[in-house]
Amino acid sequence: GKQSSDRDLERLKAEMKTLREEHASALLKQKDAHEKTLKTQDQKYQETLKAAKEELEAKLKNEIAEAKSKHSREMDAAAKSFDAKMVKAKEEEKKALAMLKDSERKNLENKLSEARKQKERELESQKEDLEGRHSSLVAAKQKIWDDDKAAMSMELQQMTKSRDDLSKKLETSEKTSTERHATVTQQRREISSL
């Protein structure tokens, strides 16, 4: 965008320079032609009869006035054309600059929008990461709790079992003791009956 508007500007400047040169050259040619015409007329005037001098002078004055007037009109037209081209060139330059500013603004807007999207993506990814870590923590806590529960349950089973074992041992030992007592009593009876 910028390069093409720069090129357009350079092209316009070159056109304007050519216009000025052509204008100057045209004026010179006109001046030369005009001077040559005057010289020729002057020579003819010198060669013509003295009687025609006044009439010729009047005619010359008229022609000079007309030539001046025509020259002045042409100068005005050339100046107007030049001014119009200058105005057009300025407008085109202004348009090119406006377009450039517009594209720069769009470019900046795109960059900002892209940066905003990138930030949103980063935040989204951080959020997902945090959510993932949170659910991992929850799962880890649940596992610790489950393991503790299982360990406590096993410990309780072992305590119950050893309590039952102890009860059985006591029962057996009591039985044995009762039996032994009965046997001793029986033996005493037998001894005392002798």
Coordinates of C-alpha atoms in Angstrom, one line a residue:
G1 CA 0.0 0.0 0.0
K2 CA 2.6 2.6 1.1
Q3 CA 5.0 1.7 -1.7
S4 CA 2.3 2.1 -4.4
S5 CA 1.2 5.5 -3.0
D6 CA 4.8 6.6 -2.9
R7 CA 5.2 5.6 -6.5
D8 CA 2.0 7.5 -7.4
L9 CA 3.4 10.6 -5.6
E10 CA 6.7 10.4 -7.5
R11 CA 4.8 9.9 -10.8
L12 CA 2.7 13.0 -10.1
K13 CA 5.7 15.1 -9.2
A14 CA 7.4 14.0 -12.5
E15 CA 4.3 14.9 -14.5
M16 CA 4.2 18.3 -12.8
K17 CA 7.9 19.0 -13.6
T18 CA 7.3 18.0 -17.3
L19 CA 4.3 20.3 -17.4
R20 CA 6.3 23.3 -16.0
E21 CA 9.1 22.6 -18.5
E22 CA 6.6 22.3 -21.5
H23 CA 4.9 25.5 -20.3
A24 CA 8.2 27.4 -20.2
S25 CA 9.4 26.1 -23.6
A26 CA 6.0 27.0 -25.2
L27 CA 6.3 30.6 -23.8
L28 CA 9.9 30.9 -25.2
K29 CA 8.8 29.6 -28.6
Q30 CA 5.9 32.1 -28.7
K31 CA 8.2 34.9 -27.7
D32 CA 10.8 34.0 -30.4
A33 CA 8.1 33.7 -33.0
H34 CA 6.5 36.9 -31.9
E35 CA 9.8 38.8 -32.0
K36 CA 10.6 37.3 -35.5
T37 CA 7.2 38.5 -36.7
L38 CA 7.8 41.9 -35.4
K39 CA 11.3 42.1 -37.1
T40 CA 9.9 41.0 -40.4
Q41 CA 7.0 43.5 -40.2
D42 CA 9.4 46.2 -39.2
Q43 CA 11.6 45.5 -42.3
K44 CA 8.6 45.5 -44.6
Y45 CA 7.5 48.8 -43.0
Q46 CA 10.9 50.3 -43.7
E47 CA 10.7 49.2 -47.4
T48 CA 7.1 50.3 -48.0
L49 CA 6.0 53.6 -49.1
K50 CA 6.1 56.4 -46.6
A51 CA 2.5 57.2 -47.3
A52 CA 1.4 53.8 -46.0
K53 CA 3.4 54.4 -42.8
E54 CA 0.6 55.7 -40.6
E55 CA -1.8 53.0 -41.7
L56 CA 0.8 50.3 -41.2
E57 CA 1.7 51.6 -37.8
A58 CA -2.0 51.5 -36.8
K59 CA -2.3 48.0 -38.1
L60 CA 0.9 47.0 -36.3
K61 CA -0.3 48.4 -33.0
N62 CA -3.6 46.5 -33.4
E63 CA -1.7 43.3 -34.2
I64 CA 0.6 43.8 -31.2
A65 CA -2.4 44.4 -28.9
E66 CA -4.2 41.3 -30.3
A67 CA -1.0 39.2 -29.9
K68 CA -0.6 40.5 -26.4
S69 CA -4.2 39.7 -25.6
K70 CA -3.9 36.3 -27.1
H71 CA -0.7 35.6 -25.3
S72 CA -2.2 36.8 -22.1
R73 CA -5.3 34.5 -22.6
E74 CA -3.0 31.5 -23.4
M75 CA -0.9 32.3 -20.3
D76 CA -4.1 32.4 -18.2
A77 CA -5.4 29.2 -19.6
A78 CA -2.0 27.5 -19.0
A79 CA -1.9 28.8 -15.5
K80 CA -5.5 27.6 -14.8
S81 CA -4.7 24.2 -16.2
F82 CA -1.5 24.0 -14.1
D83 CA -3.4 25.1 -11.0
A84 CA -6.1 22.5 -11.7
K85 CA -3.5 19.8 -12.1
M86 CA -1.8 20.9 -8.8
V87 CA -5.1 20.8 -7.0
K88 CA -5.8 17.3 -8.4
A89 CA -2.3 16.1 -7.4
K90 CA -2.8 17.4 -3.9
E91 CA -6.2 15.7 -3.7
E92 CA -4.6 12.4 -4.9
E93 CA -1.8 12.8 -2.4
K94 CA -4.4 13.4 0.4
K95 CA -6.4 10.3 -0.7
A96 CA -3.2 8.2 -0.8
L97 CA -2.3 9.3 2.7
A98 CA -5.9 8.7 4.0
M99 CA -5.8 5.2 2.5
L100 CA -2.4 4.6 4.1
K101 CA -3.7 5.7 7.5
D102 CA -6.8 3.6 7.1
S103 CA -4.7 0.4 6.3
E104 CA -2.3 1.2 9.2
R105 CA -5.4 1.5 11.6
K106 CA -6.8 -1.8 10.3
N107 CA -3.4 -3.4 10.7
L108 CA -3.2 -2.2 14.3
E109 CA -6.7 -3.4 15.0
N110 CA -5.9 -6.8 13.7
K111 CA -2.7 -7.0 15.8
L112 CA -4.7 -6.0 18.9
S113 CA -7.5 -8.5 18.2
E114 CA -4.9 -11.3 17.6
A115 CA -3.1 -10.4 20.9
R116 CA -6.5 -10.4 22.8
K117 CA -7.3 -13.9 21.3
Q118 CA -3.9 -15.2 22.2
K119 CA -4.4 -13.9 25.8
E120 CA -7.8 -15.6 26.0
R121 CA -6.3 -18.8 24.7
E122 CA -3.6 -18.6 27.3
L123 CA -6.1 -17.9 30.1
E124 CA -8.3 -20.8 28.9
S125 CA -5.3 -23.2 28.9
Q126 CA -4.3 -22.0 32.4
K127 CA -7.9 -22.5 33.6
E128 CA -8.0 -26.0 32.2
D129 CA -4.6 -26.7 33.8
L130 CA -5.9 -25.5 37.2
E131 CA -9.1 -27.5 36.8
G132 CA -7.0 -30.6 36.0
R133 CA -4.7 -30.1 39.0
H134 CA -7.8 -29.6 41.2
S135 CA -9.4 -32.8 40.1
S136 CA -6.0 -34.6 40.6
L137 CA -5.9 -33.3 44.2
V138 CA -9.5 -34.3 44.8
A139 CA -8.7 -37.8 43.5
A140 CA -5.5 -38.1 45.6
K141 CA -7.4 -37.0 48.7
Q142 CA -10.1 -39.6 48.0
K143 CA -7.5 -42.3 47.5
I144 CA -5.8 -41.4 50.8
W145 CA -9.2 -41.5 52.5
D146 CA -10.1 -44.9 50.9
D147 CA -6.6 -46.4 51.9
D148 CA -7.0 -45.2 55.5
K149 CA -10.5 -46.6 55.6
A150 CA -9.3 -50.0 54.3
A151 CA -6.4 -50.0 56.7
M152 CA -8.7 -49.2 59.7
S153 CA -11.2 -51.8 58.6
M154 CA -8.4 -54.4 58.4
E155 CA -7.0 -53.4 61.8
L156 CA -10.5 -53.7 63.3
Q157 CA -10.9 -57.2 61.8
Q158 CA -7.6 -58.3 63.3
M159 CA -8.5 -56.9 66.7
T160 CA -11.9 -58.7 66.6
K161 CA -10.1 -61.9 65.5
S162 CA -7.5 -61.7 68.3
R163 CA -10.3 -60.9 70.8
D164 CA -12.2 -64.0 69.7
D165 CA -9.1 -66.1 69.9
L166 CA -8.4 -64.9 73.4
S167 CA -12.1 -65.7 74.4
K168 CA -11.7 -69.2 73.0
K169 CA -8.4 -69.7 74.8
L170 CA -9.9 -68.5 78.1
E171 CA -13.0 -70.8 77.6
T172 CA -10.7 -73.8 76.9
S173 CA -8.5 -73.1 79.9
E174 CA -11.6 -72.7 82.2
K175 CA -12.9 -76.0 80.9
T176 CA -9.6 -77.7 81.6
S177 CA -9.4 -76.1 85.1
T178 CA -13.0 -77.3 85.9
E179 CA -12.2 -80.8 84.7
R180 CA -8.9 -80.9 86.6
H181 CA -10.8 -79.8 89.8
A182 CA -13.4 -82.6 89.3
T183 CA -10.7 -85.2 88.9
V184 CA -8.9 -84.0 92.1
T185 CA -12.1 -84.1 94.1
Q186 CA -12.8 -87.5 92.8
Q187 CA -9.4 -88.7 93.8
R188 CA -9.7 -87.2 97.3
R189 CA -13.0 -89.0 97.7
E190 CA -11.4 -92.3 96.7
I191 CA -8.5 -91.7 99.1
S192 CA -10.8 -90.8 102.0
S193 CA -12.9 -93.9 101.4
L194 CA -9.9 -96.3 101.9

